[in-house]
PDB file of C-alpha atoms in Angstrom:
ATOM      1  CA  UNK A  37     206.189  22.013   5.604  1.00  0.00           C
ATOM      2  CA  UNK A  38     202.906  22.506   3.778  1.00  0.00           C
ATOM      3  CA  UNK A  39     203.184  26.222   4.499  1.00  0.00           C
ATOM      4  CA  UNK A  40     206.607  26.305   2.804  1.00  0.00           C
ATOM      5  CA  UNK A  41     205.200  24.403  -0.190  1.00  0.00           C
ATOM      6  CA  UNK A  42     202.291  26.826  -0.476  1.00  0.00           C
ATOM      7  CA  UNK A  43     204.744  29.738  -0.307  1.00  0.00           C
ATOM      8  CA  UNK A  44     206.881  28.187  -3.058  1.00  0.00           C
ATOM      9  CA  UNK A  45     203.820  27.688  -5.271  1.00  0.00           C
ATOM     10  CA  UNK A  46     202.794  31.273  -4.648  1.00  0.00           C
ATOM     11  CA  UNK A  47     206.226  32.550  -5.650  1.00  0.00           C
ATOM     12  CA  UNK A  48     206.192  30.476  -8.851  1.00  0.00           C
ATOM     13  CA  UNK A  49     202.773  31.639 -10.005  1.00  0.00           C
ATOM     14  CA  UNK A  50     202.490  34.797 -12.076  1.00  0.00           C
ATOM     15  CA  UNK A  51     201.311  37.894 -10.284  1.00  0.00           C
ATOM     16  CA  UNK A  52     197.601  38.536 -10.357  1.00  0.00           C
ATOM     17  CA  UNK A  53     196.671  41.005 -13.084  1.00  0.00           C
ATOM     18  CA  UNK A  54     195.901  44.494 -11.915  1.00  0.00           C
ATOM     19  CA  UNK A  55     192.426  45.730 -12.684  1.00  0.00           C
ATOM     20  CA  UNK A  56     192.415  48.055 -15.651  1.00  0.00           C
ATOM     21  CA  UNK A  57     190.600  51.344 -15.470  1.00  0.00           C
ATOM     22  CA  UNK A  58     187.418  51.392 -17.497  1.00  0.00           C
ATOM     23  CA  UNK A  59     188.175  52.677 -20.991  1.00  0.00           C
ATOM     24  CA  UNK A  60     186.717  56.002 -22.009  1.00  0.00           C
ATOM     25  CA  UNK A  61     183.683  55.599 -24.267  1.00  0.00           C
ATOM     26  CA  UNK A  62     184.793  55.866 -27.909  1.00  0.00           C
ATOM     27  CA  UNK A  63     182.311  58.638 -28.622  1.00  0.00           C
ATOM     28  CA  UNK A  64     183.819  60.980 -26.033  1.00  0.00           C
ATOM     29  CA  UNK A  65     186.606  63.369 -26.953  1.00  0.00           C
ATOM     30  CA  UNK A  66     189.059  63.898 -24.113  1.00  0.00           C
ATOM     31  CA  UNK A  67     189.268  67.517 -23.035  1.00  0.00           C
ATOM     32  CA  UNK A  68     192.958  67.613 -23.975  1.00  0.00           C
ATOM     33  CA  UNK A  69     191.966  66.599 -27.522  1.00  0.00           C
ATOM     34  CA  UNK A  70     189.317  69.282 -27.917  1.00  0.00           C
ATOM     35  CA  UNK A  71     190.205  71.794 -30.600  1.00  0.00           C
ATOM     36  CA  UNK A  72     190.795  75.368 -29.536  1.00  0.00           C
ATOM     37  CA  UNK A  73     188.093  77.835 -30.528  1.00  0.00           C
ATOM     38  CA  UNK A  74     190.688  79.857 -32.455  1.00  0.00           C
ATOM     39  CA  UNK A  75     191.461  76.816 -34.602  1.00  0.00           C
ATOM     40  CA  UNK A  76     187.783  76.052 -35.138  1.00  0.00           C
ATOM     41  CA  UNK A  77     187.047  79.626 -36.213  1.00  0.00           C
ATOM     42  CA  UNK A  78     190.111  79.732 -38.460  1.00  0.00           C
ATOM     43  CA  UNK A  79     189.094  76.507 -40.190  1.00  0.00           C
ATOM     44  CA  UNK A  80     185.311  76.928 -40.286  1.00  0.00           C
ATOM     45  CA  UNK A  81     184.823  80.680 -39.857  1.00  0.00           C
ATOM     46  CA  UNK A  82     184.007  81.322 -43.517  1.00  0.00           C
ATOM     47  CA  UNK A  83     181.313  78.631 -43.441  1.00  0.00           C
ATOM     48  CA  UNK A  84     179.871  80.037 -40.201  1.00  0.00           C
ATOM     49  CA  UNK A  85     179.848  83.499 -41.761  1.00  0.00           C
ATOM     50  CA  UNK A  86     177.942  82.250 -44.799  1.00  0.00           C
ATOM     51  CA  UNK A  87     175.452  80.444 -42.560  1.00  0.00           C
ATOM     52  CA  UNK A  88     174.919  83.673 -40.615  1.00  0.00           C
ATOM     53  CA  UNK A  89     174.496  85.517 -43.925  1.00  0.00           C
ATOM     54  CA  UNK A  90     171.826  83.078 -45.055  1.00  0.00           C
ATOM     55  CA  UNK A  91     169.729  84.060 -42.036  1.00  0.00           C
ATOM     56  CA  UNK A  92     170.470  87.762 -41.738  1.00  0.00           C
ATOM     57  CA  UNK A  93     170.813  90.200 -44.617  1.00  0.00           C
ATOM     58  CA  UNK A  94     171.723  93.451 -42.854  1.00  0.00           C
ATOM     59  CA  UNK A  95     175.523  93.574 -42.368  1.00  0.00           C
ATOM     60  CA  UNK A  96     175.483  94.752 -38.735  1.00  0.00           C
ATOM     61  CA  UNK A  97     172.851  92.183 -37.751  1.00  0.00           C
ATOM     62  CA  UNK A  98     174.726  89.489 -39.694  1.00  0.00           C
ATOM     63  CA  UNK A  99     177.892  90.353 -37.747  1.00  0.00           C
ATOM     64  CA  UNK A 100     175.939  90.170 -34.481  1.00  0.00           C
ATOM     65  CA  UNK A 101     174.577  86.769 -35.471  1.00  0.00           C
ATOM     66  CA  UNK A 102     178.056  85.567 -36.415  1.00  0.00           C
ATOM     67  CA  UNK A 103     179.296  86.661 -33.003  1.00  0.00           C
ATOM     68  CA  UNK A 104     176.415  84.769 -31.350  1.00  0.00           C
ATOM     69  CA  UNK A 105     177.241  81.694 -33.441  1.00  0.00           C
ATOM     70  CA  UNK A 106     180.951  81.895 -32.546  1.00  0.00           C
ATOM     71  CA  UNK A 107     180.110  82.140 -28.851  1.00  0.00           C
ATOM     72  CA  UNK A 108     177.674  79.226 -29.139  1.00  0.00           C
ATOM     73  CA  UNK A 109     180.315  77.074 -30.869  1.00  0.00           C
ATOM     74  CA  UNK A 110     182.829  77.931 -28.127  1.00  0.00           C
ATOM     75  CA  UNK A 111     180.339  77.000 -25.396  1.00  0.00           C
ATOM     76  CA  UNK A 112     179.320  73.804 -27.202  1.00  0.00           C
ATOM     77  CA  UNK A 113     182.855  72.507 -27.903  1.00  0.00           C
ATOM     78  CA  UNK A 114     183.072  70.521 -24.641  1.00  0.00           C
ATOM     79  CA  UNK A 115     179.915  68.646 -25.710  1.00  0.00           C
ATOM     80  CA  UNK A 116     181.474  67.538 -29.017  1.00  0.00           C
ATOM     81  CA  UNK A 117     181.745  63.758 -28.787  1.00  0.00           C
ATOM     82  CA  UNK A 118     183.606  63.165 -32.026  1.00  0.00           C
ATOM     83  CA  UNK A 119     180.867  60.970 -33.530  1.00  0.00           C
ATOM     84  CA  UNK A 120     180.376  63.588 -36.251  1.00  0.00           C
ATOM     85  CA  UNK A 121     183.020  65.730 -37.885  1.00  0.00           C
ATOM     86  CA  UNK A 122     183.841  69.034 -36.238  1.00  0.00           C
ATOM     87  CA  UNK A 123     182.577  70.758 -39.391  1.00  0.00           C
ATOM     88  CA  UNK A 124     179.188  69.057 -39.067  1.00  0.00           C
ATOM     89  CA  UNK A 125     179.056  69.839 -35.358  1.00  0.00           C
ATOM     90  CA  UNK A 126     179.874  73.523 -35.925  1.00  0.00           C
ATOM     91  CA  UNK A 127     177.247  73.788 -38.674  1.00  0.00           C
ATOM     92  CA  UNK A 128     174.605  72.261 -36.430  1.00  0.00           C
ATOM     93  CA  UNK A 129     175.406  74.678 -33.612  1.00  0.00           C
ATOM     94  CA  UNK A 130     175.347  77.568 -36.109  1.00  0.00           C
ATOM     95  CA  UNK A 131     171.953  76.623 -37.508  1.00  0.00           C
ATOM     96  CA  UNK A 132     170.487  76.143 -34.041  1.00  0.00           C
ATOM     97  CA  UNK A 133     171.770  79.540 -32.933  1.00  0.00           C
ATOM     98  CA  UNK A 134     170.463  81.137 -36.130  1.00  0.00           C
ATOM     99  CA  UNK A 135     167.027  79.625 -35.522  1.00  0.00           C
ATOM    100  CA  UNK A 136     167.030  81.098 -32.021  1.00  0.00           C
ATOM    101  CA  UNK A 137     168.065  84.409 -33.548  1.00  0.00           C
ATOM    102  CA  UNK A 138     165.249  84.282 -36.120  1.00  0.00           C
ATOM    103  CA  UNK A 139     162.710  83.545 -33.466  1.00  0.00           C
ATOM    104  CA  UNK A 140     163.949  86.495 -31.429  1.00  0.00           C
ATOM    105  CA  UNK A 141     164.492  89.000 -34.185  1.00  0.00           C
ATOM    106  CA  UNK A 142     161.867  88.400 -36.923  1.00  0.00           C
ATOM    107  CA  UNK A 143     164.439  89.575 -39.424  1.00  0.00           C
ATOM    108  CA  UNK A 144     163.834  91.801 -42.457  1.00  0.00           C
ATOM    109  CA  UNK A 145     164.858  90.685 -45.961  1.00  0.00           C
ATOM    110  CA  UNK A 146     167.335  92.531 -48.135  1.00  0.00           C
ATOM    111  CA  UNK A 147     171.004  92.714 -48.974  1.00  0.00           C
ATOM    112  CA  UNK A 148     173.330  90.096 -50.362  1.00  0.00           C
ATOM    113  CA  UNK A 149     176.038  88.021 -48.713  1.00  0.00           C
ATOM    114  CA  UNK A 150     179.580  89.321 -48.684  1.00  0.00           C
ATOM    115  CA  UNK A 151     181.427  87.467 -51.394  1.00  0.00           C
ATOM    116  CA  UNK A 152     185.044  86.459 -51.787  1.00  0.00           C
ATOM    117  CA  UNK A 153     187.314  88.910 -53.588  1.00  0.00           C
ATOM    118  CA  UNK A 154     186.559  88.758 -57.311  1.00  0.00           C
ATOM    119  CA  UNK A 155     188.965  86.942 -59.601  1.00  0.00           C
ATOM    120  CA  UNK A 156     191.079  89.716 -61.148  1.00  0.00           C
ATOM    121  CA  UNK A 157     191.360  87.670 -64.347  1.00  0.00           C
ATOM    122  CA  UNK A 158     187.666  87.996 -65.209  1.00  0.00           C
ATOM    123  CA  UNK A 159     186.296  90.819 -67.265  1.00  0.00           C
ATOM    124  CA  UNK A 160     184.251  93.519 -65.526  1.00  0.00           C
ATOM    125  CA  UNK A 161     181.161  92.443 -67.458  1.00  0.00           C
ATOM    126  CA  UNK A 162     181.565  88.795 -66.485  1.00  0.00           C
ATOM    127  CA  UNK A 163     182.243  89.833 -62.899  1.00  0.00           C
ATOM    128  CA  UNK A 164     179.078  91.962 -62.851  1.00  0.00           C
ATOM    129  CA  UNK A 165     177.046  89.075 -64.291  1.00  0.00           C
ATOM    130  CA  UNK A 166     178.435  86.628 -61.731  1.00  0.00           C
ATOM    131  CA  UNK A 167     177.799  89.129 -58.939  1.00  0.00           C
ATOM    132  CA  UNK A 168     174.198  89.563 -60.099  1.00  0.00           C
ATOM    133  CA  UNK A 169     173.697  85.785 -60.296  1.00  0.00           C
ATOM    134  CA  UNK A 170     175.029  85.367 -56.738  1.00  0.00           C
ATOM    135  CA  UNK A 171     172.782  88.185 -55.552  1.00  0.00           C
ATOM    136  CA  UNK A 172     169.769  86.599 -57.209  1.00  0.00           C
ATOM    137  CA  UNK A 173     170.613  83.182 -55.763  1.00  0.00           C
ATOM    138  CA  UNK A 174     171.096  84.555 -52.243  1.00  0.00           C
ATOM    139  CA  UNK A 175     167.811  86.456 -52.440  1.00  0.00           C
ATOM    140  CA  UNK A 176     166.027  83.345 -53.738  1.00  0.00           C
ATOM    141  CA  UNK A 177     167.539  81.130 -51.027  1.00  0.00           C
ATOM    142  CA  UNK A 178     166.346  83.598 -48.375  1.00  0.00           C
ATOM    143  CA  UNK A 179     162.813  83.311 -49.783  1.00  0.00           C
ATOM    144  CA  UNK A 180     162.761  79.520 -49.352  1.00  0.00           C
ATOM    145  CA  UNK A 181     160.872  78.048 -46.407  1.00  0.00           C
ATOM    146  CA  UNK A 182     163.202  77.612 -43.436  1.00  0.00           C
ATOM    147  CA  UNK A 183     163.540  73.815 -43.718  1.00  0.00           C
ATOM    148  CA  UNK A 184     164.506  74.033 -47.380  1.00  0.00           C
ATOM    149  CA  UNK A 185     166.798  77.005 -46.769  1.00  0.00           C
ATOM    150  CA  UNK A 186     168.746  75.090 -44.121  1.00  0.00           C
ATOM    151  CA  UNK A 187     169.479  72.110 -46.374  1.00  0.00           C
ATOM    152  CA  UNK A 188     170.339  74.316 -49.363  1.00  0.00           C
ATOM    153  CA  UNK A 189     172.808  76.427 -47.374  1.00  0.00           C
ATOM    154  CA  UNK A 190     174.628  73.315 -46.167  1.00  0.00           C
ATOM    155  CA  UNK A 191     174.549  71.757 -49.645  1.00  0.00           C
ATOM    156  CA  UNK A 192     176.098  74.937 -51.043  1.00  0.00           C
ATOM    157  CA  UNK A 193     178.800  74.558 -48.372  1.00  0.00           C
ATOM    158  CA  UNK A 194     179.629  71.157 -49.851  1.00  0.00           C
ATOM    159  CA  UNK A 195     178.014  68.996 -47.175  1.00  0.00           C
ATOM    160  CA  UNK A 196     176.879  65.538 -48.242  1.00  0.00           C
ATOM    161  CA  UNK A 197     173.250  64.636 -47.682  1.00  0.00           C
ATOM    162  CA  UNK A 198     174.329  62.408 -44.768  1.00  0.00           C
ATOM    163  CA  UNK A 199     176.246  65.317 -43.185  1.00  0.00           C
ATOM    164  CA  UNK A 200     173.270  67.626 -43.673  1.00  0.00           C
ATOM    165  CA  UNK A 201     171.000  65.064 -42.011  1.00  0.00           C
ATOM    166  CA  UNK A 202     173.430  64.748 -39.091  1.00  0.00           C
ATOM    167  CA  UNK A 203     173.794  68.518 -38.758  1.00  0.00           C
ATOM    168  CA  UNK A 204     170.081  69.190 -38.693  1.00  0.00           C
ATOM    169  CA  UNK A 205     168.931  66.052 -36.905  1.00  0.00           C
ATOM    170  CA  UNK A 206     166.895  64.871 -39.897  1.00  0.00           C
ATOM    171  CA  UNK A 207     166.545  61.630 -41.801  1.00  0.00           C
ATOM    172  CA  UNK A 208     168.551  61.487 -45.027  1.00  0.00           C
ATOM    173  CA  UNK A 209     165.324  60.980 -47.033  1.00  0.00           C
ATOM    174  CA  UNK A 210     163.937  64.208 -45.587  1.00  0.00           C
ATOM    175  CA  UNK A 211     167.074  66.049 -46.701  1.00  0.00           C
ATOM    176  CA  UNK A 212     166.760  64.572 -50.211  1.00  0.00           C
ATOM    177  CA  UNK A 213     163.123  65.618 -50.379  1.00  0.00           C
ATOM    178  CA  UNK A 214     163.784  69.159 -49.167  1.00  0.00           C
ATOM    179  CA  UNK A 215     166.700  69.610 -51.557  1.00  0.00           C
ATOM    180  CA  UNK A 216     164.573  68.422 -54.460  1.00  0.00           C
ATOM    181  CA  UNK A 217     161.734  70.786 -53.591  1.00  0.00           C
ATOM    182  CA  UNK A 218     164.133  73.669 -53.053  1.00  0.00           C
ATOM    183  CA  UNK A 219     165.849  72.990 -56.392  1.00  0.00           C
ATOM    184  CA  UNK A 220     162.488  73.047 -58.192  1.00  0.00           C
ATOM    185  CA  UNK A 221     161.501  76.277 -56.436  1.00  0.00           C
ATOM    186  CA  UNK A 222     164.830  77.941 -57.203  1.00  0.00           C
ATOM    187  CA  UNK A 223     164.541  76.859 -60.848  1.00  0.00           C
ATOM    188  CA  UNK A 224     161.083  78.421 -61.002  1.00  0.00           C
ATOM    189  CA  UNK A 225     162.286  81.664 -59.468  1.00  0.00           C
ATOM    190  CA  UNK A 226     165.617  81.939 -61.256  1.00  0.00           C
ATOM    191  CA  UNK A 227     164.757  80.297 -64.558  1.00  0.00           C
ATOM    192  CA  UNK A 228     167.292  78.202 -66.403  1.00  0.00           C
ATOM    193  CA  UNK A 229     170.249  79.833 -64.579  1.00  0.00           C
ATOM    194  CA  UNK A 230     169.702  77.791 -61.386  1.00  0.00           C
TER     195      UNK A 230
END
């Protein structure tokens, strides 16, 4: 009879919980959730192009660098953990690839970045002045020391100081310091226009 009683107690008790699989770490992006490279380039391609242009002035070499950056972003996408925005991640990969490129190429200085299409509503004189100001700014940014140039390019892209720090692997105070020094240097070179 005790065996029957034990069996009755067993039937009345709730089933033992099944072990749950270990949850995926929150900082890992599942491969199904990874963005496609086409989407990344569509969304961030203009920024990547401007980053390439800040390192390489000759159009053909700039295009080669942009292609290297695009390939590097594609290869790095599986490593994106989601702890930083995709924009920040792509910028970091772009700057790292550009640094490798600089080391390899010892680039020459020169031409301006390709700009957006001009606003047809502006006068030709105003357009020429704006074009000259952009050219002067791009040339001045290229003259900055590399550390300052990196933070300025990302700041011009609209990155916050925290995002710049994350992208470049720096402390936020270092970013603030470099931006301040770069601003002073650009003001010296460009005068009151900067």
